[in-house]
Coordinates of C-alpha atoms and ligand atoms in Angstrom, one line a residue:
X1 CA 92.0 128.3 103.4
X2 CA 92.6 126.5 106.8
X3 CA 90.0 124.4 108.0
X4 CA 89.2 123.6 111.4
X5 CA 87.8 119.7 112.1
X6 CA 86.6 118.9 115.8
X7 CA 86.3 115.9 116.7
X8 CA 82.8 113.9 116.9
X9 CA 81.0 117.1 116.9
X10 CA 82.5 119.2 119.1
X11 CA 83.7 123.0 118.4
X12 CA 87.1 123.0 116.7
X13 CA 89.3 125.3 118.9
X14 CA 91.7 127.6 116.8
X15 CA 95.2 127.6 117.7
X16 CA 97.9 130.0 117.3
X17 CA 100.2 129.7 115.2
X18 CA 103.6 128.0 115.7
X19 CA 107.1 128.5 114.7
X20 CA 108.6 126.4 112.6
X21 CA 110.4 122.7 112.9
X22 CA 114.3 123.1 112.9
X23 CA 114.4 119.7 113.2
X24 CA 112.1 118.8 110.1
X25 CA 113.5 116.8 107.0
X26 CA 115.1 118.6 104.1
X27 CA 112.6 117.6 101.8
X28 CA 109.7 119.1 103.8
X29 CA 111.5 122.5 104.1
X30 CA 111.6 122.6 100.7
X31 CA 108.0 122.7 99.8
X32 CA 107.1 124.9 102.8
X33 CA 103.1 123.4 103.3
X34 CA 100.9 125.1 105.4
X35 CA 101.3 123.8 108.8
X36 CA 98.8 121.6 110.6
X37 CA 98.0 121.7 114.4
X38 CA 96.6 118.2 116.0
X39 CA 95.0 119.2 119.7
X40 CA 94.8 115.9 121.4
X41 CA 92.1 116.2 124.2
X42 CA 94.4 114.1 126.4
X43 CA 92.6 115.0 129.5
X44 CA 89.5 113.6 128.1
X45 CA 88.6 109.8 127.9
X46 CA 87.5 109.1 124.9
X47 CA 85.3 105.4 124.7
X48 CA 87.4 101.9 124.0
X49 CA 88.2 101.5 120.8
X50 CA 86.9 98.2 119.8
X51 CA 89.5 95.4 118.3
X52 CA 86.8 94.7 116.2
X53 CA 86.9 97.9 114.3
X54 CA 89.7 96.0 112.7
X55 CA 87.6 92.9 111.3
X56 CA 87.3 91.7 108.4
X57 CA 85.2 90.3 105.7
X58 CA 85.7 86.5 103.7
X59 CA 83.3 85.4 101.1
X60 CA 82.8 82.4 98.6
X61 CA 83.5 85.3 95.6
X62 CA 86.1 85.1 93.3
X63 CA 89.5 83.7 95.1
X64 CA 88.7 84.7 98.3
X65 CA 88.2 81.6 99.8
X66 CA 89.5 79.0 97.3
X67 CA 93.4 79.5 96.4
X68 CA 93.6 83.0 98.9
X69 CA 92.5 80.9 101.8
X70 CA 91.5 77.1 101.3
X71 CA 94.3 75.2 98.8
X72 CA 93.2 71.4 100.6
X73 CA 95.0 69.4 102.7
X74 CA 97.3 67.7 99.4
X75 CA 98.0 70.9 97.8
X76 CA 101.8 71.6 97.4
X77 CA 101.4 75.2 99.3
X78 CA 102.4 74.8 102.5
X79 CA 98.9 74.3 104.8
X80 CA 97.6 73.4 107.9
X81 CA 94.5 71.0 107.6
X82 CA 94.4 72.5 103.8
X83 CA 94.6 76.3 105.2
X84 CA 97.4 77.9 103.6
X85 CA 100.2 78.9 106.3
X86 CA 101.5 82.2 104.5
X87 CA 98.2 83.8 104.4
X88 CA 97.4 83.0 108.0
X89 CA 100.7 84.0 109.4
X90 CA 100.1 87.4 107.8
X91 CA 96.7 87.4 109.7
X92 CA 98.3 86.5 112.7
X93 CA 100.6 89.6 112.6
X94 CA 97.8 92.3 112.6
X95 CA 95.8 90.8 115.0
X96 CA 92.3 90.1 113.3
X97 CA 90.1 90.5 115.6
X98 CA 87.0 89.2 113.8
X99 CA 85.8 87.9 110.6
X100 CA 82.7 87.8 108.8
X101 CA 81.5 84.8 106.6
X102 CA 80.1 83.7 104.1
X103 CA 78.8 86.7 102.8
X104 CA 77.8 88.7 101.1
X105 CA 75.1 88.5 98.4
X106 CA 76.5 84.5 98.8
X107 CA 75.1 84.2 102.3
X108 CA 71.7 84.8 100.7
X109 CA 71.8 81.4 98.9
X110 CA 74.2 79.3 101.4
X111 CA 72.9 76.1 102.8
X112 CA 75.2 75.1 105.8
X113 CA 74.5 71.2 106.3
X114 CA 76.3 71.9 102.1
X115 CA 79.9 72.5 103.8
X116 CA 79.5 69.7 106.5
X117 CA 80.7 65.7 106.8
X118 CA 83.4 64.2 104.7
X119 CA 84.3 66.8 102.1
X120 CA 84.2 64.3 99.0
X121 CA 80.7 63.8 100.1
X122 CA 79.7 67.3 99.7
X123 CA 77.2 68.6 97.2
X124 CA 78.5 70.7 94.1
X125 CA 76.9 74.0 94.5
X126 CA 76.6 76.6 92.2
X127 CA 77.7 80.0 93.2
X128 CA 74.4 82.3 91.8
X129 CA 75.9 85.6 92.9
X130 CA 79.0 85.8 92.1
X131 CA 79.7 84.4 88.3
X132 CA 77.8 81.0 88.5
X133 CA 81.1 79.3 89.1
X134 CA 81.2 75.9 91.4
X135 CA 82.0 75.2 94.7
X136 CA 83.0 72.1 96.2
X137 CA 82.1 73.3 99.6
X138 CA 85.4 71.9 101.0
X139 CA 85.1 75.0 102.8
X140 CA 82.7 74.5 105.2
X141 CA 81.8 75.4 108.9
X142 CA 84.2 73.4 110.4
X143 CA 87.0 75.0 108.2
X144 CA 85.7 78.5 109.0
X145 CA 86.3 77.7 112.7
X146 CA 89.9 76.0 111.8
X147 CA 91.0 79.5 109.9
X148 CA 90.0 81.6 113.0
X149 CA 91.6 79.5 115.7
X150 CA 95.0 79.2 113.3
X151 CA 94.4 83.5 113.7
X152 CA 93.1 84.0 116.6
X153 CA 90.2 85.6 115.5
X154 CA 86.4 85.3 116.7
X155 CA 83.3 84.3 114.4
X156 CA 80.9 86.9 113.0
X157 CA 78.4 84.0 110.5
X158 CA 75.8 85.9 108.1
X159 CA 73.0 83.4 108.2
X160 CA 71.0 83.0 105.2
X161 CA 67.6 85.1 105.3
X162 CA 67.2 85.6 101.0
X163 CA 66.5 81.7 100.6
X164 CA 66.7 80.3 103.9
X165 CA 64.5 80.0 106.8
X166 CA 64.7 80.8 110.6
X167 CA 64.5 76.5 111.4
X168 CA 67.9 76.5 108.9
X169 CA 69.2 79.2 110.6
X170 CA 68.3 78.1 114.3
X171 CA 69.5 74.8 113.0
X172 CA 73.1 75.8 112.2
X173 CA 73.6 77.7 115.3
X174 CA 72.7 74.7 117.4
X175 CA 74.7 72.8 115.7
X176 CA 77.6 75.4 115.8
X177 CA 77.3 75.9 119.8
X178 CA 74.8 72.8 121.3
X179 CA 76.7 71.0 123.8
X180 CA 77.8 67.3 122.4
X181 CA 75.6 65.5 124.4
X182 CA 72.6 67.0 122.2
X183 CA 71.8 65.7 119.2
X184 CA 73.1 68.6 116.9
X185 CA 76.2 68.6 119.4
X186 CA 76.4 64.9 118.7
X187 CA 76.3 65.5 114.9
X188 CA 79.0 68.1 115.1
X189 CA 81.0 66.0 117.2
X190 CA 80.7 62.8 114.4
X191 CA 82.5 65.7 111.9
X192 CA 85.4 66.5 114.6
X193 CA 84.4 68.6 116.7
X194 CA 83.3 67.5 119.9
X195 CA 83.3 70.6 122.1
X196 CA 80.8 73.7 121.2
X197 CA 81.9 76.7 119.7
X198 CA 81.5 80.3 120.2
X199 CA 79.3 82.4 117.5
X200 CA 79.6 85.9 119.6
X201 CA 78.4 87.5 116.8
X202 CA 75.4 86.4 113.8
X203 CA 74.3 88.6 111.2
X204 CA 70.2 88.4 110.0
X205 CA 70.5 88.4 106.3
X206 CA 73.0 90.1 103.9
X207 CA 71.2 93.8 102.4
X208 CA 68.1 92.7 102.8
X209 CA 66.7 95.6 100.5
X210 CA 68.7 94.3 97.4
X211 CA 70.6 90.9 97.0
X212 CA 69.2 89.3 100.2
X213 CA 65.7 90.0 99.7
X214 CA 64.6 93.3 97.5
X215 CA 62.9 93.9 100.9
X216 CA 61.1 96.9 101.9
X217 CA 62.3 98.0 105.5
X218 CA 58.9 97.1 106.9
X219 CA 59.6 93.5 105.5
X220 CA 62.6 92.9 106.6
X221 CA 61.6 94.6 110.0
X222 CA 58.7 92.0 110.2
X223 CA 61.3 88.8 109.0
X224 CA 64.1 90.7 111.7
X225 CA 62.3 90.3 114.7
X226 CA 60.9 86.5 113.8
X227 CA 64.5 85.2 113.4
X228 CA 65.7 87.5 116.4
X229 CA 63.3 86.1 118.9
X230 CA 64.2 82.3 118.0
X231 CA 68.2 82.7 117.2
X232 CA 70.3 81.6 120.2
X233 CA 73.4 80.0 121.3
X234 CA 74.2 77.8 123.8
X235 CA 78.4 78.0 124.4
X236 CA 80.1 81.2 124.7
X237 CA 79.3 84.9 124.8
X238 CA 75.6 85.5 124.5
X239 CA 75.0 86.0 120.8
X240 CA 75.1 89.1 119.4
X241 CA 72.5 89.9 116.9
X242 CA 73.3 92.3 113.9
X243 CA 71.0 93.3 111.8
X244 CA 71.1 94.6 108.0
X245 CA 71.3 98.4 107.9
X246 CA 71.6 101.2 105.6
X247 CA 73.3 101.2 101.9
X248 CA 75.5 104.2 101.8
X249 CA 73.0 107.3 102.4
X250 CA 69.7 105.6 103.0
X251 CA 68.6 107.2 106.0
X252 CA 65.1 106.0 106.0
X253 CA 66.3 102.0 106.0
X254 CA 68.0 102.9 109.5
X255 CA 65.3 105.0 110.4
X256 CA 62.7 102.2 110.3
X257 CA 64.8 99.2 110.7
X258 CA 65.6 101.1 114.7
X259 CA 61.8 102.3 115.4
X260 CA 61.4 98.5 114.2
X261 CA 63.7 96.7 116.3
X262 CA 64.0 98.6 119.6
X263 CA 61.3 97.6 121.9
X264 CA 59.7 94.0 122.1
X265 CA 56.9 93.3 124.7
X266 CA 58.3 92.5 128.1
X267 CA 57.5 88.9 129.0
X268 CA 55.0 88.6 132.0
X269 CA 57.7 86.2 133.1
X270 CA 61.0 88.1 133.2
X271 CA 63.6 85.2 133.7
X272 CA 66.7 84.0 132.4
X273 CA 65.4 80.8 130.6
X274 CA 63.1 83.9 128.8
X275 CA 66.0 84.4 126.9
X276 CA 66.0 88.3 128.3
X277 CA 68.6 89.6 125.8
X278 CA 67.7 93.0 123.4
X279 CA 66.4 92.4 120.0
X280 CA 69.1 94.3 118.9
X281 CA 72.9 94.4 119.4
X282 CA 74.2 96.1 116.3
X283 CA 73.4 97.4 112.8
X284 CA 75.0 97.2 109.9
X285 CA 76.2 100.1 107.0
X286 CA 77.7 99.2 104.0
X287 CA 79.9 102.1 102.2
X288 CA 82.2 101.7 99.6
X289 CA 84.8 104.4 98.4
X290 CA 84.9 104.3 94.3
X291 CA 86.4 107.6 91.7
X292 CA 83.6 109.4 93.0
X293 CA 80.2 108.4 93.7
X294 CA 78.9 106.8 90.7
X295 CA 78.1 102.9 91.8
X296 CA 78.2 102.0 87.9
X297 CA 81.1 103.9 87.1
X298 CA 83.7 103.4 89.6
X299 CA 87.3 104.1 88.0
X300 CA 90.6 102.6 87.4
X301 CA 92.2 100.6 90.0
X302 CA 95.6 100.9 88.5
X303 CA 96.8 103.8 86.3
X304 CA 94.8 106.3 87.5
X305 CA 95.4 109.8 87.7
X306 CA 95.5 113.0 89.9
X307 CA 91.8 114.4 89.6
X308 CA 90.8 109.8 90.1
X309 CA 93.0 110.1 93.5
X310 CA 91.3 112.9 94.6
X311 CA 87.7 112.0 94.0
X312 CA 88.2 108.8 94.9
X313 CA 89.3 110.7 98.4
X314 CA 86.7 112.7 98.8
X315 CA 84.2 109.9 98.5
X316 CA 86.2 107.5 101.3
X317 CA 85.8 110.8 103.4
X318 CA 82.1 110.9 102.9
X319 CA 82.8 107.8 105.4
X320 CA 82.5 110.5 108.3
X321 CA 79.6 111.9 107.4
X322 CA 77.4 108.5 107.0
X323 CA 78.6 107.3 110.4
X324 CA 77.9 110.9 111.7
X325 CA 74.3 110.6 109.6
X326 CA 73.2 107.1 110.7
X327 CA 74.5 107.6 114.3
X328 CA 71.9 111.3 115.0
X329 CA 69.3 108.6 114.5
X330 CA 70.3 106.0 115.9
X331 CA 70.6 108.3 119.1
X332 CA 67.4 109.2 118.6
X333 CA 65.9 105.6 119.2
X334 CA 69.0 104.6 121.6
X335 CA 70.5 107.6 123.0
X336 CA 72.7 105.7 125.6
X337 CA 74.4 104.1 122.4
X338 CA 73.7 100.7 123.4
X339 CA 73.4 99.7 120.1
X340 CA 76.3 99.5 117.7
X341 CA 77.0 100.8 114.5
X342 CA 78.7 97.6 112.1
X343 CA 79.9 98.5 109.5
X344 CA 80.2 95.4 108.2
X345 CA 81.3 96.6 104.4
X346 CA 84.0 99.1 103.8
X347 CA 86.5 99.4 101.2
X348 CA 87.6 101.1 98.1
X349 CA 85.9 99.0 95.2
X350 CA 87.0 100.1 91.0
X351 CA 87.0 98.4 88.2
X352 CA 88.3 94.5 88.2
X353 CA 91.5 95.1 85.4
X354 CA 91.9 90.9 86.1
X355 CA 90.2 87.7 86.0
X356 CA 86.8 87.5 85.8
X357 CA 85.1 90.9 86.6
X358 CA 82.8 88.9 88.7
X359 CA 85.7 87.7 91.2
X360 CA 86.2 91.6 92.0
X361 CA 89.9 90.9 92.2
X362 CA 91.8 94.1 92.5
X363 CA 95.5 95.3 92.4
X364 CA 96.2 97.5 95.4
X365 CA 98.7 100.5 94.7
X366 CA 99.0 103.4 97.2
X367 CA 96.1 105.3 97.2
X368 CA 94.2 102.0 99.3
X369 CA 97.0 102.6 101.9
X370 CA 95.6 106.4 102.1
X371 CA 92.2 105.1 101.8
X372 CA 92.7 102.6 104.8
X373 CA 94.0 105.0 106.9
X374 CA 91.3 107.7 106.4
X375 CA 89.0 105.5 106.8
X376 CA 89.9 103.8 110.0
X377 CA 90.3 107.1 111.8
X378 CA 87.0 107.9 111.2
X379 CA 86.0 104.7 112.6
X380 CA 88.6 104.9 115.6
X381 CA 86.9 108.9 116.2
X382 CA 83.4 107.7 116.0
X383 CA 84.5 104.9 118.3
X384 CA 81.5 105.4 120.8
X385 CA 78.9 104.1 118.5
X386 CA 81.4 102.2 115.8
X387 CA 82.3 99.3 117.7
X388 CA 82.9 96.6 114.6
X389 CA 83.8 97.5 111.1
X390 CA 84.7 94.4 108.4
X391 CA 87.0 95.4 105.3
X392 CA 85.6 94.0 102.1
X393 CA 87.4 91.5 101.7
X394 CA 90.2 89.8 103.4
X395 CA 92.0 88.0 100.4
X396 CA 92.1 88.5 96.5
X397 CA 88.9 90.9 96.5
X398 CA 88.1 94.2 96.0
X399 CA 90.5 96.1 99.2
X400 CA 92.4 93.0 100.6
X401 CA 95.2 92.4 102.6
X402 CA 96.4 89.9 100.8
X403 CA 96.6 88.8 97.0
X404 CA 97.6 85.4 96.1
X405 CA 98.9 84.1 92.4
X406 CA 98.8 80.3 93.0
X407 CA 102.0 79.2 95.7
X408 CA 102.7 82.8 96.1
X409 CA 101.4 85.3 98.1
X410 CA 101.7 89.2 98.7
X411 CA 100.9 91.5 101.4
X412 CA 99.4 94.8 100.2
X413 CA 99.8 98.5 101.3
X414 CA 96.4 98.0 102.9
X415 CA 97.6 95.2 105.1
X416 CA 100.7 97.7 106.5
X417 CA 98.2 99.9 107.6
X418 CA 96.3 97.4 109.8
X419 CA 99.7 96.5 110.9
X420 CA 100.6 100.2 111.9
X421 CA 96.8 101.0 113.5
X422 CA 97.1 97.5 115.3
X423 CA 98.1 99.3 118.3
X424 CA 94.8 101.7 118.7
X425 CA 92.6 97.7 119.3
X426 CA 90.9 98.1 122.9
X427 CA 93.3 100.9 123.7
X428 CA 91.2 104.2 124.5
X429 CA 90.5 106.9 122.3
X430 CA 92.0 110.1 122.5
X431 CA 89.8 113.2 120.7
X432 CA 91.7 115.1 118.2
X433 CA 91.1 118.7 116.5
X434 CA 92.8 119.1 113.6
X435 CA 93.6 122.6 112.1
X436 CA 94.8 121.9 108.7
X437 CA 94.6 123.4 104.8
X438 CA 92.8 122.5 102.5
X439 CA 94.0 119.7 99.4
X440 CA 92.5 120.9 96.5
X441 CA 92.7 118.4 92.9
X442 CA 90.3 120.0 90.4
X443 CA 87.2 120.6 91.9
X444 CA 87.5 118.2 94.8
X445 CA 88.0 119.9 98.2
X446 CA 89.4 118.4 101.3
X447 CA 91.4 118.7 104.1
X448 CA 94.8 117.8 103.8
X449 CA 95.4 115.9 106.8
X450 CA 93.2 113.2 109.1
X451 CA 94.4 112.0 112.4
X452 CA 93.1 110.0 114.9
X453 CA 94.5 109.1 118.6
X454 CA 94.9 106.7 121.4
X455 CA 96.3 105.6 125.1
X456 CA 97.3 102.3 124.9
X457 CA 96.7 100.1 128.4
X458 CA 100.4 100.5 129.0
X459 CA 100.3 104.6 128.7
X460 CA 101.7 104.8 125.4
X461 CA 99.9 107.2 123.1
X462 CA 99.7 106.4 119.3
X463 CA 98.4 109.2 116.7
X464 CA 98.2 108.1 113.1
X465 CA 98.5 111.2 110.5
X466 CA 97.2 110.8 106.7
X467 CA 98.4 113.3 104.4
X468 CA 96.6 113.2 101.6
X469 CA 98.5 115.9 99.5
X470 CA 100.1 113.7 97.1
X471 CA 102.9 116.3 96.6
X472 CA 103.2 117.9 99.4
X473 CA 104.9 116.8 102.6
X474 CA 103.2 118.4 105.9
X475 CA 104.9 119.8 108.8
X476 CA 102.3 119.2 111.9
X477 CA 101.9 120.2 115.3
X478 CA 101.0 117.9 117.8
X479 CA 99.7 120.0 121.1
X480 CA 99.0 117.5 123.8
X481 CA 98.2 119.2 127.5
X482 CA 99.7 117.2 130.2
X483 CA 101.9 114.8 127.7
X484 CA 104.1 112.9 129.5
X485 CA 106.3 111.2 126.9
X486 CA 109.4 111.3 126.6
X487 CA 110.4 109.8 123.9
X488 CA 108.0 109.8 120.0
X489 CA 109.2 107.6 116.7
X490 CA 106.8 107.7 113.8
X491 CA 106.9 105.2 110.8
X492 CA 105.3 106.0 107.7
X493 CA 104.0 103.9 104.5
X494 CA 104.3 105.9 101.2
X495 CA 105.8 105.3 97.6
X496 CA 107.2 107.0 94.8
X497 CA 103.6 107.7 93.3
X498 CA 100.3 107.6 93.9
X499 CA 99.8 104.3 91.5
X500 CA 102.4 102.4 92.7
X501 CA 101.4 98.8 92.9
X502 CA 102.6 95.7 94.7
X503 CA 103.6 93.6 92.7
X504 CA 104.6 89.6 92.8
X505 CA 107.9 88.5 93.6
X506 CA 109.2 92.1 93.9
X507 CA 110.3 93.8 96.7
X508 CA 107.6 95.8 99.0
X509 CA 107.6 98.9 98.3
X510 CA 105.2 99.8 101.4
X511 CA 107.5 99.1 103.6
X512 CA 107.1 101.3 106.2
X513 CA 110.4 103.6 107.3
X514 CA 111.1 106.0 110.1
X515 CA 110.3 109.1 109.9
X516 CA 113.2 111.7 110.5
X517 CA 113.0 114.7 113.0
X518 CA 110.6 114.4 115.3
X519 CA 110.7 116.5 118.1
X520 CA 109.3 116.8 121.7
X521 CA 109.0 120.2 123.6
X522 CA 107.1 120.4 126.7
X523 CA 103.3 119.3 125.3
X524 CA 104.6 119.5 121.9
X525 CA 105.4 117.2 119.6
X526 CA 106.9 118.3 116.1
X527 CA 107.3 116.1 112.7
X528 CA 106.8 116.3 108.7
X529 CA 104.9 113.6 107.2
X530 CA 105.6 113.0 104.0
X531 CA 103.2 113.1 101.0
X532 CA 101.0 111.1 100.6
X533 CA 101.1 108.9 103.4
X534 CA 100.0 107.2 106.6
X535 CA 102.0 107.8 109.5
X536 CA 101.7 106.1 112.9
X537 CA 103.5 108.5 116.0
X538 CA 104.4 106.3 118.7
X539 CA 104.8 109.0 122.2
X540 CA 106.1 107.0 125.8
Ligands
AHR1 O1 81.6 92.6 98.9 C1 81.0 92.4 97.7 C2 79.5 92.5 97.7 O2 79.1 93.8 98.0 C3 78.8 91.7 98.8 O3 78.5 90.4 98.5 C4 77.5 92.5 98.9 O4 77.0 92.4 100.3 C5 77.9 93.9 98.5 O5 77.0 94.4 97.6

C-alpha cells in the first residue's frame, strides 16, 4: 500500500508515477523498493524554522554534568575554567542554539545561592531525584553561563517551583540579569561577573503534575500565574516565560493550563514600567520514544532486534501526532499562534545496560540516528507553532550527543544528525508531501520514508530523507516546481546494522558519506537513500 502524507494538514496530492533512476546506485537496483515522490511546495513560504528547535537539555543526573561537562579547573582533561574542551568543541560544531538547565525532576529541589561564591565554600547537596548521589555544586550559575558563551549558545534556566518559592526564584533572576550597581548585581559581580546576563528564556517548574509538584492543572495554573506576574529580567531580551505542559497524550493538562494562562486583567494603567508582557510565551510537552509505549517497559538499548526497531519507530512517529494534538488546542485559545509549543523533552529513552540505572546513561547505536532524524522533521514541519525543542540530554544521558568514559570522549550517531540538520536553523521551511509505501515489521505499520525541507537565507534548499526500511534502500523523487538548482549532493549516516554502536577509541562508524547518483532534471531531482538512514540533499 502507498501512502500519501501532506504536510501540516493539508490534502496530500497524488502524483504520477515516474520512471525510473538510470543513474541510481547498484545496490538500490537491486532490491527494486517501491518508489517515493517528495512534492516540495516551493512556491509556498513555509514559517522560520527556529534555531532553537535544535536545543538541548543538561541536568545534574547521572554524568551529565560532572565528567560529560564539568572535570574542574586541575583535572588532567584538557578544560577551560574546568569545562572540558572536547565536549565543547563538539557543541560548537552543530551550532546549539539553546540549552536547558538544571532540570529535570532536579530543578524541583535546586537552590541556586547552592552553586554560587567560592566553589570550596559550597554546600554538599544531595541529589533526591536522581540516585541520592552528592553534588559539590562546583557547577553552578556562573559555570552554566561559562559553558554557553564557550558554545555559543543562549540560556533556557528551569526555576524551581516543587520546593522553591517565587522570592527564590525572583531572587535568582535578579541576580542573573540586575545591573551591577544593584545589590544582587553587586553580589554577582563579587563572584566574577560584573556585567548582567541574558536569561531569554525561564521555565515555571519542571512537570508540575508529577516530580515537580503532583499538581492538579488547576494548581499549577493558580501557582503559574503568581510566579508569572512577579518573574522579570532586567538585561537582555525580555524574558520569555514557559510554562509546564502536557506528558505525552494528556490533552486535558494543555487544555487547562491555556484556558488558565491566556488572558490576565488589563491594568487600568497600560505602561511600560506595568511590565505589559503576555502571561504566556510558550508551553512545554514532554515525549519520549521507548520499544513501544509501555513507560515501565521500555526495551533494549543495545542488542535489540527487528520487531524492537520497529516499535520503537512507530512510537518516535507518534511525535507527529502529539504536536498535531496539543497544537488544535492550543489554536483554539491562540489561534494566531502566538504562543509556542516547547518541547522541552524529547528523546528515545530504554533501558540503562550501564552504571547506575539511575544515571540513565545509554549506548547510542543506529536506530537514535533514525530516531533523531524522524523526529526533528516533525518538529522542522510543525515549525509554525514548534519553535524550541530540547533533546534529553546533551551528555552521557538517555539520547545524547556525546558519551564520555573519563579523558575520552565520543560523538554519537545522534550528534551527526544535528550536524547534517544544522543547516535547516532560521532558514525557512519548505512544505513537503510525501507519497511513499508502507514499512511493515510485525504488526507495526509505517511509512517508509519522512522528509522535511528548507530555503536557506542564501537560496540553497536542504531536504533531509529518513528511510526507515532497515533493508531496503529507496529510490525517491524529489518534484520541486520552479527549482532553480543546479547542482544537489546528499550525504547520508547509516551502518552495517541496525544495532551498531559507537564505541570508544574505535573508528566512527556514522560517518556520514556521499551518496552516489543523484540527478537533476528540470524540477526533478533523483536519488536512492540507502537503508536505514538519514540523508541530508543539499540543491544550489
Ligand atoms: O530527562 C530525565 C527526566 O525525565 C527528567 O528529569 C524529567 O523531567 C523527566 O521525567
Amino acid at each position: 500500500m502507498m501512502r500519501r502524507f501532506a504536510w501540516a494538514g493539508g490534502l496530500a496530492l497524488a502524483l504520477a508515477a515516474t520512471p525510473a533512476v538510470a543513474q541510481a546506485s547498484p545496490a538500490a537496483l537491486q532490491a527494486a523498493a517501491p518508489r517515493t515522490t517528495l512534492l516540495l511546495h516551493t512556491d509556498r513560504a513555509g514559517p522560520r524554522i527556529a534555531p532553537e528547535i535544535y536545543g538541548q537539555f543538561v541536568e545534574h543526573l547521572g554524568r551529565g554534568v560532572y565528567e560529560g561537562i564539568w572535570v574542574g579547573e586541575d583535572s588532567s582533561i584538557p578544560n577551560t575554567r574546568g569545562i572540558r574542551n572536547d565536549v565543547t568543541q563538539a557543541l560548537r560544531q552543530v551550532k546549539v542554539p539553546v540549552i536547558r538547565w538544571p532540570g529535570g525532576c532536579f530543578a524541583n529541589g535546586y537552590h541556586w545561592r547552592d552553586g554560587i561564591g567560592p566553589r570550596d565554600k559550597r554546600p554538599r547537596s544531595i541529589n533526591a531525584a536522581w540516585g541520592n548521589v552528592p553534588d559539590t555544586n562546583a557547577f553552578g550559575t556562573h559555570e552554566f553561563m561559562d559553558l554557553l558563551d564557550q558554545i555559543g549558545a543562549r540560556s533556557f534556566v528551569s526555576v524551581n517551583v516543587g520546593s522553591g518559592s517565587v522570592r527564590e526564584a525572583d531572587e535568582w533572576l535578579r541576580y542573573m540579569t540586575a545591573p551591577a550597581e544593584s545589590s544582587a548585581g553587586a553580589e554577582r559581580a563579587a563572584n566574577g561577573h560584573a556585567a548582567p546576563w541574558s536569561v531569554p528564556y525561564v521555565g515555571v517548574g519542571n512537570e508540575s503534575w508529577g516530580c515537580g509538584g503532583k499538581m492538579t492543572a488547576e494548581t499549577y495554573v493558580a501557582q503559574y500565574r503568581q510566579y508569572a506576574a512577579n518573574l522579570r529580567t532586567f538585561h537582555g531580551d525580555p524574558v520569555k516565560l514557559i510554562a509546564v505542559g502536557a506528558d505525552t497524550d494528556d490533552y486535558e493538562w494543555t487544555e487547562k493550563v491555556m484556558a488558565g494562562t491566556m488572558k490576565s486583567r488589563p491594568h487600568p494603567t497600560p505602561l511600560a514600567y506595568i511590565n505589559p508582557r503576555p502571561l504566556l510565551w510558550g508551553l512545554s510537552l514532554h515525549f519520549y520514544t521507548f520499544t513501544g509505549n509501555d513507560w515501565y517497559a521500555k526495551g533494549r538499548n543495545v542488542g535489540f532486534n527487528r520487531n524492537d526497531w520497529a516499535r520503537a519507530l512507530g512510537r518516535a512517529q507518534l511525535t507527529d501526532e502529539m504536536v498535531r494534538r496539543h497544537a488544535a488546542i492550543m489554536d483554539r485559545h491562540d489561534p494566531e499562534k502566538k504562543v509556542a509549543l516547547v518541547v522541552d523533552e524529547w528523546g528515545a529513552w530504554f533501558n540503562s545496560e550501564k552504571d547506575a540505572p539511575s544515571a540513565l546513561y545509554l549506548e547510542s547505536t543506529l536506530r537514535d540516528a533514525v530516531i533523531a532524524g524522524l523526529s526533528l522533521n516533525i518538529f522542522n514541519n510543525h515549525a509554525d507553532r514548534v519553535r524550541m525543542a530540547n533533546i534529553a540530554q546533551m551528555v552521557n544521558v538517555i539520547q545524547s550527543l556525546i558519551l564520555t568514559r573519563g579523558k575520552e570522549m565520543v560523538v554519537t550517531p545522534t550528534w551527526h544528525v544535528f550536524d547534517l540538520y544544522k543547516v535547516h536553523q532560521g532558514a525557512t521551511q519548505i512544505p513537503v508531501d510525501v507519497d511513499t509505501p508502507d514499512y511493515v515489521q510485525g504488526t507495526t505499520r509505517l511509512p517508509t520514508i519522512s522528509a522535511s525541507a528548507s530555503r536557506d537565507t542564501a537560496g540553497k534548499l536542504h531536504l533531509s530523507i529518513v528511510n526507515l526500511d532497515p533493508d531496503k534502500p529507496a529510490p525517491i523523487d524529489v518534484v520541486a516546481s520552479g527549482l532553480s538548482g543546479r547542482r544537489a549532493q546528499a550525504s547520508a549516516i547509516t551502518a552495517d546494522r541496525i544495532d551498531r554502536k559507537v564505541e570508544f577509541g574505535q573508528p566512527d562508524p556514522f560517518l556520514p558519506t556521499p551518496v552516489r547518483g543523484i540527478a537533476i532534471n528540470g524540477d526533478r531531482v533523483t536519488l536512492t537513500v540507502p537503508a536505514r538512514s538519514v540523508t541530508m540533499v543539499t540543491v544550489e
